[in-house]
Amino acid sequence: SLEESSAASDAEGTSTAATAYLSEHNVPFEKISVTYEKPDGGESLCDVLARQMNTEPDKLVKTMVFKYGVDSPCLVLMHGHKQVDKKKLARELGASVKNVKPADADMAARFTGYDFGGTSPFGTREAMAVYMEEGIREMELVYINGGSRQLVLRMAVDDLIRTLQPTVADLAAE
């Protein structure tokens, strides 16, 4: 069971398309409020958020929108500290590597309905295929964006997989 974290107490009133989607589908999650602050001195945003939530940075999962062709988006779930290898993703998509690009902020917002930096894989405006880095499957709990820069959701990785039905593959850059 998910125990209360100190940061979660003020997140109760925060509702997004992501939390509504998860609630509708009876998926257990815990809301954690975070402060979006620009990292400094060699820290990444992943480090900053992990520190705020008192957890290890490798438990954070980021959601990225990639395009591969004209208006063909997909979501990629990746460890917070790692980058997506576009060659590996292209192979999974059956697309040319030169067509696989991270979506810009406007395109990402158009497809997901979320502001850039607040992208959640749940409750997106458009239905998109979801690809997940295979290492995430080995984790028990994950911290993933809840649809706003100030909201992170803590949930069991099994619930994440059951809900999103992602294609699991080796997608991380070495």
Coordinates of C-alpha atoms in Angstrom, one line a residue:
S1 CA 0.0 0.0 0.0
L2 CA 1.1 3.5 -0.7
E3 CA 1.9 5.4 2.5
E4 CA 1.5 9.1 2.8
S5 CA 4.4 11.2 1.9
S6 CA 4.9 14.6 3.5
A7 CA 4.8 16.4 0.2
A8 CA 1.5 14.8 -0.7
S9 CA -0.6 16.6 1.9
D10 CA -1.3 19.7 -0.1
A11 CA -1.9 17.9 -3.4
E12 CA -5.4 16.6 -2.4
G13 CA -7.3 19.3 -4.3
T14 CA -5.3 19.0 -7.5
S15 CA -7.3 17.4 -10.3
T16 CA -6.1 17.0 -13.9
A17 CA -7.2 15.0 -16.9
A18 CA -4.6 12.4 -15.8
T19 CA -6.0 12.0 -12.3
A20 CA -9.6 11.9 -13.6
Y21 CA -8.6 9.2 -16.1
L22 CA -6.9 7.1 -13.4
S23 CA -9.9 7.5 -11.0
E24 CA -12.4 6.6 -13.7
H25 CA -10.4 3.4 -14.4
N26 CA -10.0 2.6 -10.6
V27 CA -6.2 2.8 -10.8
P28 CA -4.6 3.5 -7.4
F29 CA -2.2 6.4 -7.2
E30 CA -1.0 9.0 -4.8
K31 CA -0.7 12.7 -5.6
I32 CA 2.5 14.5 -4.6
S33 CA 2.8 18.3 -5.0
V34 CA 6.2 19.5 -6.2
T35 CA 7.6 23.0 -6.9
Y36 CA 8.9 23.4 -10.5
E37 CA 12.3 25.0 -10.1
K38 CA 15.0 25.4 -12.7
P39 CA 18.0 23.2 -11.7
D40 CA 21.3 24.8 -11.1
G41 CA 24.9 23.7 -10.6
G42 CA 24.9 20.5 -12.6
E43 CA 21.7 19.1 -11.2
S44 CA 18.9 17.9 -13.5
L45 CA 15.2 18.6 -13.0
C46 CA 15.0 14.9 -12.2
D47 CA 17.4 15.5 -9.3
V48 CA 15.5 18.5 -8.0
L49 CA 12.1 16.6 -8.1
A50 CA 13.6 13.5 -6.5
R51 CA 15.0 15.6 -3.7
Q52 CA 11.6 17.3 -3.1
M53 CA 9.9 13.9 -2.9
N54 CA 12.7 12.3 -0.9
T55 CA 13.2 9.5 -3.3
E56 CA 15.9 8.3 -5.7
P57 CA 16.1 10.0 -9.1
D58 CA 16.0 6.7 -11.0
K59 CA 12.4 6.1 -9.8
L60 CA 11.2 9.1 -11.8
V61 CA 9.8 8.3 -15.2
K62 CA 9.4 11.1 -17.8
T63 CA 6.8 11.1 -20.5
M64 CA 8.0 12.4 -23.9
V65 CA 6.1 12.9 -27.1
F66 CA 7.9 11.8 -30.3
K67 CA 6.7 12.3 -33.9
Y68 CA 7.6 10.0 -36.7
G69 CA 6.0 11.3 -39.9
V70 CA 3.2 13.7 -40.5
D71 CA 1.2 14.1 -37.4
S72 CA 2.1 10.6 -36.2
P73 CA 2.9 11.0 -32.5
C74 CA 3.7 8.4 -29.8
L75 CA 4.6 8.6 -26.2
V76 CA 7.8 7.3 -24.7
L77 CA 8.3 6.5 -21.0
M78 CA 11.9 6.8 -20.0
H79 CA 13.9 6.9 -16.8
G80 CA 14.3 10.5 -15.7
H81 CA 18.1 10.5 -16.1
K82 CA 18.2 8.7 -19.4
Q83 CA 17.8 9.8 -23.0
V84 CA 15.9 8.0 -25.8
D85 CA 18.0 6.4 -28.5
K86 CA 16.2 7.5 -31.7
K87 CA 17.6 4.6 -33.7
K88 CA 16.1 2.1 -31.2
L89 CA 12.8 3.9 -31.2
A90 CA 12.8 4.1 -35.0
R91 CA 13.3 0.4 -35.2
E92 CA 10.3 -0.2 -32.8
L93 CA 8.1 2.2 -34.8
G94 CA 9.2 0.8 -38.2
A95 CA 10.1 4.3 -39.2
S96 CA 13.1 6.0 -40.7
V97 CA 15.4 7.4 -38.0
K98 CA 15.5 10.8 -39.7
N99 CA 11.7 11.1 -39.3
V100 CA 11.8 10.3 -35.5
K101 CA 12.0 13.6 -33.6
P102 CA 11.0 14.8 -30.2
A103 CA 7.8 16.9 -30.6
D104 CA 8.2 20.6 -29.8
A105 CA 6.3 22.1 -27.0
D106 CA 3.4 23.3 -29.1
M107 CA 3.0 19.9 -30.9
A108 CA 3.3 18.0 -27.6
A109 CA 0.6 20.2 -26.0
R110 CA -1.7 19.8 -29.1
F111 CA -1.5 16.0 -28.9
T112 CA -1.6 15.5 -25.2
G113 CA -3.6 18.5 -23.9
Y114 CA -0.9 19.1 -21.3
D115 CA 1.6 22.0 -21.0
F116 CA 5.2 21.1 -21.8
G117 CA 6.9 20.0 -18.6
G118 CA 3.6 18.7 -17.3
T119 CA 3.0 15.8 -19.8
S120 CA 1.3 12.7 -18.4
P121 CA 0.7 9.5 -20.3
F122 CA -2.8 9.3 -18.8
G123 CA -5.9 11.1 -20.2
T124 CA -4.2 12.5 -23.3
R125 CA -6.3 14.4 -25.8
E126 CA -5.3 12.1 -28.6
A127 CA -4.9 8.3 -28.3
M128 CA -1.3 7.5 -28.9
A129 CA 0.8 4.3 -28.9
V130 CA 3.0 4.2 -25.7
Y131 CA 6.5 2.8 -25.7
M132 CA 8.3 2.1 -22.4
E133 CA 12.0 1.6 -21.6
E134 CA 12.3 -2.0 -20.5
G135 CA 14.2 -1.2 -17.3
I136 CA 11.1 0.6 -15.9
R137 CA 9.4 -2.8 -15.7
E138 CA 11.9 -3.9 -13.0
M139 CA 10.8 -1.2 -10.6
E140 CA 8.1 -1.6 -8.0
L141 CA 6.9 2.0 -7.6
V142 CA 7.3 4.9 -10.1
Y143 CA 6.9 8.6 -9.9
I144 CA 5.3 10.0 -13.1
N145 CA 3.9 13.4 -14.1
G146 CA 0.3 13.9 -13.1
G147 CA -0.6 16.4 -15.8
S148 CA 0.9 19.6 -14.4
R149 CA 4.4 20.9 -13.5
Q150 CA 3.3 20.9 -9.9
L151 CA 1.9 17.3 -9.7
V152 CA 3.7 14.0 -9.6
L153 CA 1.9 10.7 -9.2
R154 CA 3.3 7.8 -7.2
M155 CA 2.0 4.4 -8.4
A156 CA 2.8 0.8 -8.8
V157 CA 4.6 0.0 -12.0
D158 CA 2.2 -3.0 -12.5
D159 CA -0.7 -0.6 -12.5
L160 CA 1.1 1.7 -14.9
I161 CA 1.7 -1.2 -17.3
R162 CA -1.9 -2.6 -16.9
T163 CA -3.4 0.8 -17.6
L164 CA -1.2 2.0 -20.5
Q165 CA -0.5 -1.4 -22.2
P166 CA 2.9 -0.1 -23.5
T167 CA 5.2 -1.7 -25.9
V168 CA 8.2 -2.5 -23.7
A169 CA 11.6 -2.3 -25.4
D170 CA 15.2 -1.3 -25.0
L171 CA 15.0 2.4 -25.9
A172 CA 17.6 4.1 -23.7
A173 CA 20.7 5.6 -25.2
E174 CA 23.9 3.9 -23.9

